[in-house]
XYZ file of C-alpha atoms in Angstrom:
769
model
C 78.549 59.003 78.247
C 74.998 58.200 77.741
C 73.475 58.187 74.205
C 70.855 60.658 73.821
C 68.895 61.458 70.838
C 69.930 64.224 68.884
C 67.966 67.586 68.671
C 66.709 68.986 65.380
C 67.588 72.465 64.373
C 64.431 73.862 65.741
C 64.894 72.510 69.145
C 62.436 69.784 69.024
C 63.258 66.483 70.777
C 61.588 63.035 70.845
C 62.888 62.738 74.465
C 64.027 65.941 76.426
C 67.180 65.087 78.804
C 66.920 65.764 82.359
C 68.925 68.806 82.536
C 66.882 70.500 80.036
C 63.571 69.370 81.308
C 64.007 71.321 84.405
C 64.391 74.517 82.556
C 61.499 77.028 81.172
C 60.877 76.953 77.568
C 63.286 79.726 76.667
C 66.001 78.406 78.593
C 65.491 75.076 76.967
C 65.303 76.453 73.309
C 68.689 78.158 74.115
C 70.006 74.693 75.489
C 68.545 72.673 72.199
C 69.300 75.240 69.498
C 72.851 74.017 68.832
C 73.960 74.867 65.369
C 74.664 78.566 64.330
C 75.119 81.987 65.996
C 73.130 82.241 69.358
C 72.451 85.271 71.146
C 71.042 84.494 74.644
C 69.797 87.714 75.860
C 69.224 87.114 79.529
C 67.846 89.667 81.951
C 68.721 89.946 85.519
C 67.630 86.889 87.607
C 66.454 84.869 84.938
C 68.731 81.735 85.156
C 71.046 82.266 82.403
C 73.996 80.235 84.279
C 71.631 77.415 84.465
C 70.821 77.516 80.690
C 74.643 78.146 79.835
C 75.826 75.048 81.764
C 72.842 72.637 80.472
C 73.814 73.837 76.967
C 77.334 73.088 77.696
C 76.552 69.477 79.136
C 74.246 68.947 76.212
C 76.996 69.509 73.578
C 79.088 66.868 75.401
C 76.234 64.733 76.079
C 75.057 64.267 72.583
C 78.423 63.896 71.490
C 78.344 66.840 69.213
C 81.966 67.529 70.319
C 84.465 66.232 72.518
C 85.037 68.512 75.756
C 88.498 69.608 74.267
C 86.602 70.836 71.242
C 84.558 73.591 72.867
C 85.718 76.894 74.000
C 83.906 78.113 77.041
C 84.938 81.485 78.149
C 84.201 83.359 81.510
C 85.349 86.657 82.992
C 86.204 85.335 86.561
C 87.950 82.174 87.805
C 84.897 81.854 90.260
C 82.574 81.693 87.323
C 84.663 79.042 85.607
C 84.605 76.944 88.724
C 81.033 77.207 89.227
C 80.316 76.344 85.654
C 82.688 73.353 85.882
C 81.137 72.071 88.898
C 77.546 72.404 87.401
C 78.290 70.767 84.231
C 80.166 68.063 86.224
C 76.798 67.122 87.924
C 75.228 66.979 84.805
C 77.731 64.825 82.830
C 79.941 63.426 85.316
C 84.016 63.109 84.760
C 83.714 64.349 81.159
C 83.924 67.777 82.433
C 87.674 67.045 83.300
C 88.475 67.038 79.717
C 87.695 70.606 79.212
C 91.260 72.344 78.621
C 89.359 75.432 76.863
C 87.190 76.120 79.985
C 88.282 79.524 81.949
C 88.682 83.184 82.034
C 89.872 85.314 78.875
C 93.229 85.739 80.325
C 93.925 82.090 81.222
C 92.798 80.684 77.718
C 94.973 83.651 76.078
C 98.048 82.692 78.135
C 97.325 78.969 77.136
C 97.439 79.862 73.484
C 100.261 82.318 73.732
C 102.621 79.597 75.287
C 101.962 77.471 72.283
C 102.872 80.281 69.910
C 105.180 82.501 71.951
C 107.641 82.643 69.111
C 105.333 84.106 66.670
C 104.754 87.089 69.281
C 108.659 87.578 69.542
C 108.688 85.621 72.972
C 109.852 82.373 74.461
C 107.336 79.816 75.817
C 108.525 80.399 79.260
C 107.850 84.026 79.163
C 106.767 85.958 82.506
C 103.548 87.771 83.078
C 104.449 91.129 85.099
C 101.952 92.449 87.494
C 101.187 96.210 87.905
C 104.082 96.863 90.163
C 106.655 95.746 87.723
C 104.905 97.361 85.095
C 105.179 100.940 86.800
C 108.797 100.102 87.719
C 109.597 99.458 84.038
C 107.609 102.522 82.464
C 109.528 104.560 85.287
C 112.747 103.511 83.951
C 111.840 104.471 80.377
C 110.469 107.732 81.152
C 113.709 108.460 83.111
C 115.967 107.209 80.343
C 114.192 109.432 77.967
C 114.692 112.621 80.125
C 111.050 112.961 80.628
C 109.668 114.695 83.557
C 107.847 111.894 85.519
C 105.990 114.292 87.858
C 104.473 115.976 84.801
C 103.841 112.611 82.745
C 103.539 110.037 85.512
C 104.003 106.402 84.856
C 100.693 105.352 86.215
C 99.113 107.832 83.475
C 101.142 105.858 80.725
C 100.312 102.442 81.969
C 96.508 103.451 82.118
C 96.819 104.663 78.394
C 98.612 101.517 77.337
C 95.972 99.231 79.184
C 93.456 101.156 77.295
C 95.358 100.794 73.870
C 95.711 96.970 74.445
C 91.772 96.649 75.504
C 90.899 98.081 72.101
C 93.346 95.691 70.105
C 95.665 98.804 69.071
C 99.555 98.278 68.771
C 101.845 100.989 68.707
C 101.599 101.372 64.976
C 97.810 101.663 65.079
C 97.734 104.958 67.119
C 96.019 107.751 65.476
C 97.080 111.401 66.100
C 94.583 111.912 68.904
C 95.928 108.761 70.762
C 99.371 109.803 70.222
C 98.643 113.039 71.734
C 97.551 111.721 74.916
C 100.814 111.523 76.363
C 103.853 113.546 76.365
C 102.843 115.884 73.653
C 102.527 113.473 70.959
C 105.038 110.884 72.240
C 102.420 108.220 73.057
C 103.117 105.877 70.369
C 106.979 106.175 71.081
C 106.776 105.174 74.569
C 104.348 102.331 73.909
C 106.597 100.813 71.435
C 109.731 101.325 73.824
C 107.735 99.423 76.386
C 106.884 96.673 73.915
C 110.219 96.460 73.097
C 111.563 96.161 76.511
C 108.993 93.741 77.631
C 109.974 91.521 74.601
C 113.859 91.802 75.413
C 112.978 90.692 79.181
C 110.883 87.615 77.595
C 107.784 89.135 79.468
C 104.111 90.654 78.787
C 101.832 92.116 80.860
C 98.008 90.885 81.341
C 96.980 93.070 78.201
C 99.406 91.276 76.073
C 97.991 88.067 76.634
C 94.768 88.757 74.307
C 96.681 91.372 72.080
C 99.722 88.996 71.158
C 97.256 86.094 70.279
C 95.166 88.312 68.269
C 98.087 89.562 66.273
C 99.221 85.935 65.729
C 95.662 85.004 64.742
C 95.768 87.981 61.986
C 99.042 87.200 60.655
C 99.461 83.656 60.509
C 96.342 81.954 58.949
C 97.582 78.507 59.781
C 97.145 79.028 63.189
C 93.807 80.734 62.964
C 92.675 77.686 60.916
C 93.745 75.546 63.378
C 91.744 77.060 66.208
C 88.738 77.552 63.893
C 88.441 73.912 63.111
C 89.276 72.659 66.664
C 86.749 74.708 68.295
C 83.360 73.181 67.155
C 81.399 75.165 69.537
C 82.125 78.698 71.655
C 80.315 79.772 74.366
C 80.715 83.242 75.820
C 79.262 84.239 79.328
C 78.615 87.910 80.089
C 79.312 89.168 76.528
C 78.075 92.752 77.495
C 81.361 93.014 79.331
C 83.646 92.072 76.472
C 86.075 94.932 75.321
C 87.409 95.286 71.782
C 90.445 92.887 71.843
C 88.195 90.229 73.314
C 85.660 90.879 70.563
C 88.218 90.506 67.967
C 89.622 87.298 69.408
C 86.125 85.585 69.297
C 84.934 87.158 66.258
C 88.175 85.465 64.468
C 87.946 82.092 66.239
C 84.240 81.774 65.136
C 84.004 83.114 61.712
C 84.488 79.495 60.148
C 81.941 77.450 61.887
C 79.837 80.188 63.343
C 78.607 77.909 66.113
C 79.077 80.745 68.786
C 76.475 81.134 71.708
C 76.841 84.546 73.646
C 74.975 85.102 76.837
C 74.581 88.637 78.502
C 72.266 91.719 79.088
C 72.654 94.891 77.171
C 71.000 96.489 80.194
C 73.584 95.395 82.549
C 76.579 96.655 80.780
C 78.168 99.018 83.361
C 82.173 98.658 83.106
C 82.997 101.059 80.429
C 85.643 102.469 82.694
C 87.172 99.187 82.313
C 87.008 98.994 78.431
C 83.703 97.318 78.078
C 81.780 98.067 75.145
C 78.025 97.530 74.943
C 78.119 97.863 71.288
C 79.529 94.254 71.092
C 76.244 92.801 72.042
C 74.233 95.411 70.318
C 75.828 94.308 67.109
C 75.941 90.763 67.455
C 73.193 89.993 64.828
C 75.267 92.277 62.213
C 78.296 90.337 63.087
C 76.425 86.919 62.618
C 73.685 87.217 60.149
C 70.764 84.907 60.936
C 71.600 84.529 64.502
C 68.817 83.124 66.830
C 68.057 85.703 69.431
C 66.250 83.803 72.436
C 65.229 86.190 75.303
C 65.227 84.931 78.914
C 62.579 87.258 80.238
C 61.345 85.047 83.492
C 62.787 86.452 86.769
C 63.200 84.260 89.531
C 64.492 86.850 91.926
C 62.469 89.972 92.402
C 59.070 90.821 92.840
C 56.579 92.247 89.866
C 56.712 95.604 91.701
C 60.454 95.745 91.484
C 60.922 94.366 88.133
C 58.180 96.947 86.836
C 60.136 99.703 88.346
C 63.475 98.696 87.056
C 61.927 97.878 83.605
C 60.342 101.351 83.371
C 63.558 103.005 84.251
C 65.614 101.314 81.593
C 63.119 101.929 78.885
C 64.329 105.533 78.847
C 67.544 104.229 77.463
C 67.949 104.446 73.720
C 70.768 101.968 72.885
C 69.472 98.700 73.813
C 67.838 95.373 72.384
C 64.611 95.463 74.567
C 62.970 92.733 76.599
C 60.370 92.563 79.467
C 61.028 90.966 82.833
C 58.099 89.235 84.437
C 57.798 86.709 87.172
C 55.274 84.375 88.904
C 56.232 85.647 92.468
C 53.673 87.455 94.504
C 53.178 91.317 93.760
C 55.147 92.498 97.011
C 55.693 95.825 98.047
C 56.247 98.887 95.780
C 59.840 100.615 95.685
C 59.985 102.972 98.452
C 61.291 106.641 97.362
C 62.140 108.536 100.616
C 63.104 112.143 100.664
C 65.444 112.975 103.909
C 66.809 116.412 104.893
C 70.458 115.587 104.616
C 73.162 113.135 104.670
C 73.414 112.240 108.318
C 69.394 111.690 108.538
C 69.791 109.466 105.615
C 72.127 107.415 107.681
C 70.013 107.467 110.626
C 66.815 106.546 108.853
C 68.565 103.696 107.393
C 69.806 102.456 110.540
C 66.345 102.759 111.918
C 64.863 100.646 109.192
C 67.543 97.988 109.312
C 66.928 97.483 113.229
C 63.389 97.310 112.703
C 63.770 94.393 109.925
C 66.133 92.678 112.260
C 63.595 93.138 115.170
C 61.022 91.330 112.531
C 63.323 88.548 112.211
C 64.999 89.405 108.827
C 68.724 88.175 108.739
C 71.268 90.876 108.560
C 72.869 89.207 105.728
C 70.020 89.603 103.615
C 70.135 93.594 103.948
C 72.678 95.538 101.627
C 73.305 99.375 101.182
C 74.415 99.988 97.485
C 76.385 103.328 96.856
C 77.380 105.012 93.799
C 80.878 106.000 95.021
C 82.831 104.911 97.921
C 83.033 107.865 100.111
C 79.257 107.421 100.553
C 79.892 104.637 103.006
C 81.398 106.859 105.875
C 78.308 108.305 107.306
C 76.708 104.851 107.576
C 79.737 103.473 109.276
C 79.882 105.978 111.677
C 76.099 105.637 112.491
C 76.128 101.813 112.711
C 79.184 102.050 114.998
C 77.041 104.507 117.344
C 73.967 102.092 117.455
C 76.210 98.804 117.405
C 74.861 97.654 114.128
C 77.239 95.075 112.796
C 78.178 95.780 109.022
C 80.745 94.650 106.329
C 82.289 96.654 103.548
C 82.357 94.322 100.594
C 84.818 95.174 97.492
C 86.962 97.599 99.524
C 88.133 98.803 102.702
C 86.111 100.322 105.499
C 86.395 104.106 104.949
C 88.876 104.801 107.896
C 91.151 101.613 106.894
C 91.579 102.955 103.340
C 95.119 103.965 102.446
C 94.664 107.956 101.761
C 92.628 108.021 104.885
C 95.215 106.326 106.988
C 97.675 108.622 105.555
C 95.498 111.864 106.218
C 94.890 110.654 109.781
C 98.687 110.013 110.330
C 99.405 113.717 109.579
C 96.762 114.874 111.941
C 98.241 112.440 114.551
C 101.632 113.839 114.176
C 100.152 117.488 114.398
C 98.412 116.429 117.744
C 100.961 114.390 119.185
C 104.598 114.861 117.982
C 105.679 111.618 119.826
C 103.511 109.390 117.577
C 106.247 107.526 115.808
C 104.048 105.281 113.818
C 102.117 108.140 112.274
C 105.348 109.847 111.443
C 106.837 106.671 110.005
C 103.880 106.401 107.609
C 103.756 110.070 106.377
C 107.450 111.218 106.298
C 107.831 109.919 103.013
C 104.398 110.124 101.649
C 103.927 111.897 99.148
C 107.485 111.065 97.895
C 110.125 113.379 99.402
C 113.326 111.701 98.585
C 113.485 110.178 102.079
C 114.489 106.630 101.525
C 115.023 103.481 103.726
C 118.470 104.682 104.738
C 117.434 108.121 105.949
C 114.766 106.235 108.182
C 117.070 103.682 109.481
C 119.435 106.776 110.399
C 116.653 108.349 112.113
C 115.471 105.353 114.063
C 118.957 104.682 115.177
C 119.628 107.959 116.816
C 116.135 107.998 118.381
C 116.979 104.716 120.176
C 120.393 106.353 121.285
C 118.828 109.313 122.630
C 115.511 107.929 123.595
C 113.567 110.627 121.941
C 110.603 110.379 119.447
C 111.490 109.931 115.820
C 110.432 113.325 114.748
C 112.840 114.855 117.385
C 115.850 112.730 116.314
C 115.247 113.565 112.954
C 115.640 117.113 113.870
C 118.426 116.449 115.874
C 120.339 114.781 112.828
C 119.279 117.646 110.495
C 121.727 120.002 112.542
C 124.481 117.753 111.507
C 126.061 116.387 108.244
C 125.157 112.637 109.001
C 122.263 112.903 106.194
C 122.730 114.173 102.597
C 122.260 117.838 102.306
C 118.685 117.130 100.322
C 117.467 114.816 103.152
C 118.264 117.621 105.714
C 116.550 120.317 103.993
C 113.570 117.981 103.285
C 113.303 117.178 106.844
C 113.618 120.634 108.080
C 111.106 121.789 105.524
C 108.574 118.998 106.566
C 109.062 119.583 110.187
C 108.540 123.330 109.744
C 105.170 122.541 108.030
C 104.463 120.810 111.042
C 104.857 123.828 113.147
C 102.826 126.035 110.785
C 99.951 123.397 110.879
C 99.997 123.146 114.731
C 99.862 127.050 114.871
C 96.787 126.979 112.558
C 95.212 124.041 114.538
C 94.969 126.697 117.524
C 92.998 129.050 115.059
C 90.842 127.106 112.638
C 88.451 124.184 112.781
C 89.639 120.522 112.333
C 88.098 120.124 109.098
C 89.889 123.279 107.604
C 92.980 122.044 109.304
C 92.838 118.709 107.174
C 92.317 120.577 103.967
C 95.116 122.794 104.676
C 97.081 119.829 105.267
C 96.525 117.797 102.274
C 97.034 120.763 99.870
C 100.339 122.280 101.530
C 101.847 118.573 101.893
C 101.441 117.654 98.231
C 99.186 114.814 98.938
C 96.403 116.650 96.862
C 98.680 117.222 94.091
C 100.023 113.809 94.118
C 96.561 112.438 93.264
C 95.693 115.072 90.849
C 98.996 114.154 88.846
C 98.007 110.517 89.114
C 95.093 110.907 86.612
C 93.466 107.454 87.235
C 89.872 106.426 88.120
C 91.193 105.428 91.535
C 92.895 108.700 92.229
C 89.796 110.727 91.611
C 87.917 108.433 93.935
C 90.607 108.853 96.667
C 90.272 112.724 96.348
C 86.299 112.268 96.954
C 87.273 109.937 99.969
C 89.280 113.017 101.525
C 86.714 115.354 100.816
C 84.516 113.157 102.824
C 86.603 112.777 105.529
C 87.002 116.656 105.917
C 83.028 116.580 105.953
C 83.103 114.140 108.716
C 85.446 116.431 110.822
C 83.148 119.187 110.652
C 81.039 117.750 113.336
C 83.729 117.891 115.832
C 85.211 120.850 117.664
C 88.680 119.651 118.240
C 91.156 117.471 116.675
C 91.446 115.491 119.881
C 87.713 114.662 119.809
C 87.831 113.589 116.235
C 90.923 111.392 116.595
C 89.260 109.789 119.626
C 86.233 109.069 117.741
C 88.190 107.469 114.839
C 90.337 105.228 117.235
C 86.881 103.931 118.833
C 85.996 103.180 115.184
C 89.007 101.389 114.317
C 88.637 99.159 117.689
C 85.271 98.107 116.480
C 85.000 94.180 116.609
C 86.240 93.056 113.236
C 85.452 89.462 113.762
C 83.953 87.672 110.872
C 81.313 85.630 112.518
C 77.626 86.627 113.119
C 75.308 88.008 110.606
C 76.208 91.755 109.109
C 74.934 94.369 106.803
C 76.498 94.482 103.649
C 77.664 97.951 102.299
C 79.075 98.259 98.789
C 79.163 99.904 95.510
C 76.576 99.138 92.833
C 79.462 97.958 90.433
C 80.579 95.287 93.131
C 76.916 94.116 93.704
C 76.426 93.140 89.934
C 75.560 89.201 90.347
C 74.367 89.479 93.691
C 70.873 89.703 95.343
C 69.349 90.432 98.811
C 66.036 90.272 100.275
C 66.211 93.995 101.426
C 68.347 96.701 99.236
C 68.751 100.452 100.378
C 69.944 102.649 97.646
C 70.935 106.382 99.284
C 72.343 109.273 97.490
C 69.673 109.403 94.489
C 70.574 113.061 93.719
C 71.712 114.771 90.773
C 75.819 115.023 90.682
C 75.684 112.085 93.074
C 73.754 109.725 91.117
C 74.078 110.087 88.044
C 77.419 110.957 88.844
C 78.304 114.454 87.552
C 82.046 113.127 86.926
C 80.667 110.559 84.697
C 78.386 112.830 82.962
C 81.194 115.382 82.248
C 83.546 112.712 80.767
C 81.366 110.785 78.688
C 77.893 112.947 78.014
C 74.954 110.687 76.857
C 76.776 107.555 76.567
C 77.791 107.904 80.280
C 74.127 108.808 81.257
C 72.642 105.614 79.729
C 75.401 103.640 81.431
C 74.270 105.393 84.682
C 70.871 104.622 83.980
C 72.017 100.695 83.557
C 73.766 100.963 86.979
C 70.356 102.167 88.476
C 68.840 99.181 86.665
C 71.391 96.713 88.254
C 70.653 98.323 91.875
C 67.348 97.934 91.828
C 67.286 94.272 90.507
C 69.659 93.137 93.270
C 66.389 93.463 95.650
C 64.227 90.114 95.969
C 61.473 91.456 98.311
C 62.091 95.264 99.209
C 63.847 98.037 97.644
C 64.295 101.370 98.988
C 65.559 104.682 97.437
C 66.904 107.703 99.155
C 67.472 111.245 98.243
C 68.554 114.118 100.430
C 67.489 117.782 100.149
C 70.848 119.002 101.361
C 74.488 117.889 101.310
C 77.276 119.416 102.956
C 80.412 119.909 101.027
C 83.560 121.675 101.798
C 81.737 123.232 104.760
C 79.050 124.700 102.788
C 75.388 123.539 102.584
C 74.271 123.114 99.094
C 70.810 122.284 98.059
C 70.326 118.837 96.058
C 67.488 117.825 93.703
C 66.327 114.149 93.172
C 68.019 112.363 90.521
C 66.415 112.303 87.216
C 66.253 108.562 87.616
C 63.519 108.984 90.186
C 61.219 110.579 87.891
C 61.860 107.943 85.339
C 60.417 105.325 87.639
C 56.893 104.199 86.718
C 54.778 106.276 89.207
C 52.337 102.962 89.866
C 55.300 101.157 90.975
C 56.796 103.480 93.766
C 55.288 104.775 97.299
C 56.889 108.064 97.924
C 57.665 109.647 101.127
C 59.190 112.464 102.765
C 60.182 113.559 106.186
C 60.966 117.220 105.133
C 59.030 119.806 107.119
C 56.891 121.773 104.847
C 56.617 119.105 102.359
C 57.724 119.239 98.319
C 57.911 122.977 98.384
C 60.685 123.123 100.960
C 62.172 120.028 99.309
C 63.068 121.979 96.390
C 63.985 125.461 98.075
C 66.325 127.416 96.097
C 69.072 127.431 98.351
C 72.446 128.789 97.220
C 75.825 127.290 98.199
C 76.901 130.167 100.255
C 73.312 129.901 102.347
C 73.368 127.820 105.664
C 69.982 126.197 106.696
C 71.354 126.090 109.959
C 72.566 129.604 110.542
C 70.540 129.958 113.630
C 72.618 127.226 115.346
C 75.335 128.330 117.578
C 79.011 127.380 115.990
C 80.784 128.466 118.945
C 83.509 126.216 120.201
C 85.563 125.871 123.486
C 88.820 127.566 123.593
C 90.891 125.505 121.457
C 94.166 126.040 123.563
C 92.481 124.476 126.535
C 90.218 122.022 124.663
C 93.002 120.068 122.848
C 94.773 117.381 124.319
C 98.426 116.843 124.711
C 99.979 118.543 121.677
C 102.574 120.881 120.561
C 103.245 123.027 123.368
C 102.899 120.367 126.045
C 105.354 118.541 124.253
C 107.774 121.338 124.647
C 107.448 121.358 128.337
C 108.796 117.935 128.356
C 112.144 119.233 126.705
C 110.966 118.143 123.098
C 112.039 120.979 120.781
C 109.905 120.684 117.568
C 112.439 122.609 115.355
C 116.133 123.132 114.710
C 117.817 126.143 115.401
C 117.247 127.857 112.376
C 113.520 127.291 112.534
C 112.958 128.264 116.041
C 112.176 131.632 117.525
C 114.712 133.457 119.645
C 115.465 131.963 122.954
C 114.235 128.479 122.074
C 116.592 125.823 122.502
C 117.401 123.596 119.599
C 119.100 120.606 121.267
C 117.323 120.372 124.672
C 116.719 116.567 123.881
C 119.975 115.712 122.881
C 121.442 112.631 124.669
C 124.652 113.310 127.156
C 127.679 113.600 125.322
C 130.083 110.520 125.213
C 132.633 110.815 128.021
C 135.329 108.629 125.872
C 135.509 111.272 123.143
C 137.551 114.528 123.682
C 138.716 117.215 121.225
C 141.844 115.923 119.510
C 140.696 112.364 119.257
C 140.887 110.049 116.453
C 138.015 108.458 115.349
C 136.244 106.408 112.445
C 132.826 107.303 110.983
C 131.227 104.322 108.634
C 130.557 107.118 105.984
C 133.085 109.636 106.065
C 136.030 107.512 107.334
C 138.968 108.489 109.697
C 139.318 111.986 111.315
C 140.298 114.161 114.394
C 137.659 115.958 116.348
C 138.170 119.504 116.313
C 134.857 120.723 118.306
C 132.438 119.288 120.742
C 128.748 120.746 121.700
C 126.865 118.122 123.517
C 126.617 115.050 121.398
C 127.507 116.733 118.435
C 131.007 116.530 117.115
C 133.189 118.781 114.633
C 135.530 116.386 112.814
C 138.108 117.231 110.112
C 138.054 113.950 108.126
C 141.071 112.877 106.027
C 139.035 112.567 102.951
C 135.415 114.078 103.375
C 136.807 117.420 105.157
C 135.155 119.200 108.200
C 131.828 117.618 109.095
C 129.395 118.157 111.888
C 128.247 114.649 113.373
C 126.709 112.826 116.324
C 128.855 111.233 118.649
C 127.049 107.909 118.576
C 127.824 107.408 114.873
C 131.804 107.220 115.401
C 134.102 104.981 117.145
C 137.536 105.605 118.521
C 140.031 104.707 115.694
C 142.602 101.868 116.801
């Protein structure tokens, strides 16, 4: 390790090391101001990673601390690897001796292993995942006679995660928090869960820091050990820390106060994950005399883009304040385009991207950033039509998402009763109590009689092969399909989907879930119904989806990136399109309803992050109309558009009649396309092979008790076995030995010695020896 002259407190050196010489003055100051608390307020694209890694290298290179005496915390493993690689380029192999460089969770787990006994665990404790956590909570709910449908395990898991993120133990919950679950039993179940984890010698991810914070609070010798060990503490993305992470860092830093945090209050966008922007806003109060070093020179975006983003974020009241600038050429103004509706928005963006591609712009440098995942659907459909390659980052393509595939499976079974793959996907989704044994019995019988799975299940429902509850559930489910097929002849595909989602219990399942993910899944189903409004028949729509799903999924070649604004943080692209900037979409109405002014400011920070992802060109779009639940509703531009400085934007509208028409006062019941014919071909002839056609092949869709008079209930049954006759002694795996007392086709009535008289299928029995 090379000897370098020590820097003075004010950061002046007799000789500046190479890793600091390449930095600008504020970055260099952040590197060389080593003693005392430091807040590195780093705006978007200002090189904060370069400054942070140079500071870490400087602490080691100047021998202020051994690598093992520095705590350096990141939020992702990727960020930790990148930092280790960069520091290694500066100081060589010395970086290998840094055991305390990693994520909050990895470092917390390392500490907890050393002091597990003080947390009531053994050092070989297990870290459970989300599935194990839900399974454990369901057991506790069942053991305590609580209705899991009313108080789902997923809701309790979300509450416990929130409490742990805030550093709260069961005894710390106040009355309001306690009332959040099971009418005042929140603390009880939280305590039961923690006790069960300790009995299993296990913890969840939230415990990795909460247990350590408890140990540091309750065992002063352990706290003093780490306070002396860590001569310097460095924290990346400090604006994203939650309360328990804040408490952990503050405890460790209180003795030496050599803590340097890097972050940007204007990019705090993860409150839904527990992040608290207040942590960075109060840093100077927590550590009086802290040096605040602002990194304001941007190396990413043009002056026009930076001015637009800075003007927008100025509207926030809770911020430390900084002014980004750049030496890059002036560039284009931010374009704000008003279009007629959602489909036109997708067409316009597609045309713009094709023009960029023709001009030589790489598709990999083009991104579409949306506020909510459901917004991607129209872009995917349009890009498939025009053959434009795209990728969905941070999620699935619209038609590949679980809730969409479930909904499509229902529709496929309605359209084609013989679609076994679709039926298997949804026969127990949502949960109906039809387990793996039921499915295996259905499959076995289907193979025996060479019939579709649904037909086989109906055949079984006429016997005692399945438990009474399973038989009744199957009868009810197939009865619903009868009803939906009848409605498919009378209603639109979109209306049919809404009916299926409501009547199947799928909607109730997502509403009961009460998680942020379930709300997004409901939005996706709403968007699926919107997509179906463009099709006259269910056959046409399912054919369209099949073509999309068959789209070339290879990873080779350049592709346009489609992702949410949240997922785009930390990324950058030459050309960025920001669609859906309308009130209610962005800012999100749900966010405003839940969080009020605080959520509005976070939505504005999200807009700031979205704009600053652009290097050369940023385009914002807003639509005059959106079609929701089959009704055209007028939309007004997002308030964020009005907050952009006028001299930084170029406005454009494609609306006939200009701005007056743009803000026309349409009501939710008025249809701007009322003059357009909505007549459809006769659905009975337009539909493809469906329910009625299946009947002509001998497939009876309902058992006897659901069929209209005269319809055969067992027309698809296999031929009866010739080796079994009335009076024969047989053996059944479930019911044991018995004698055949009746025979109807392939169904036998058997008087079993122990189970009594049962109606079974002949393929399920064998002749007794």
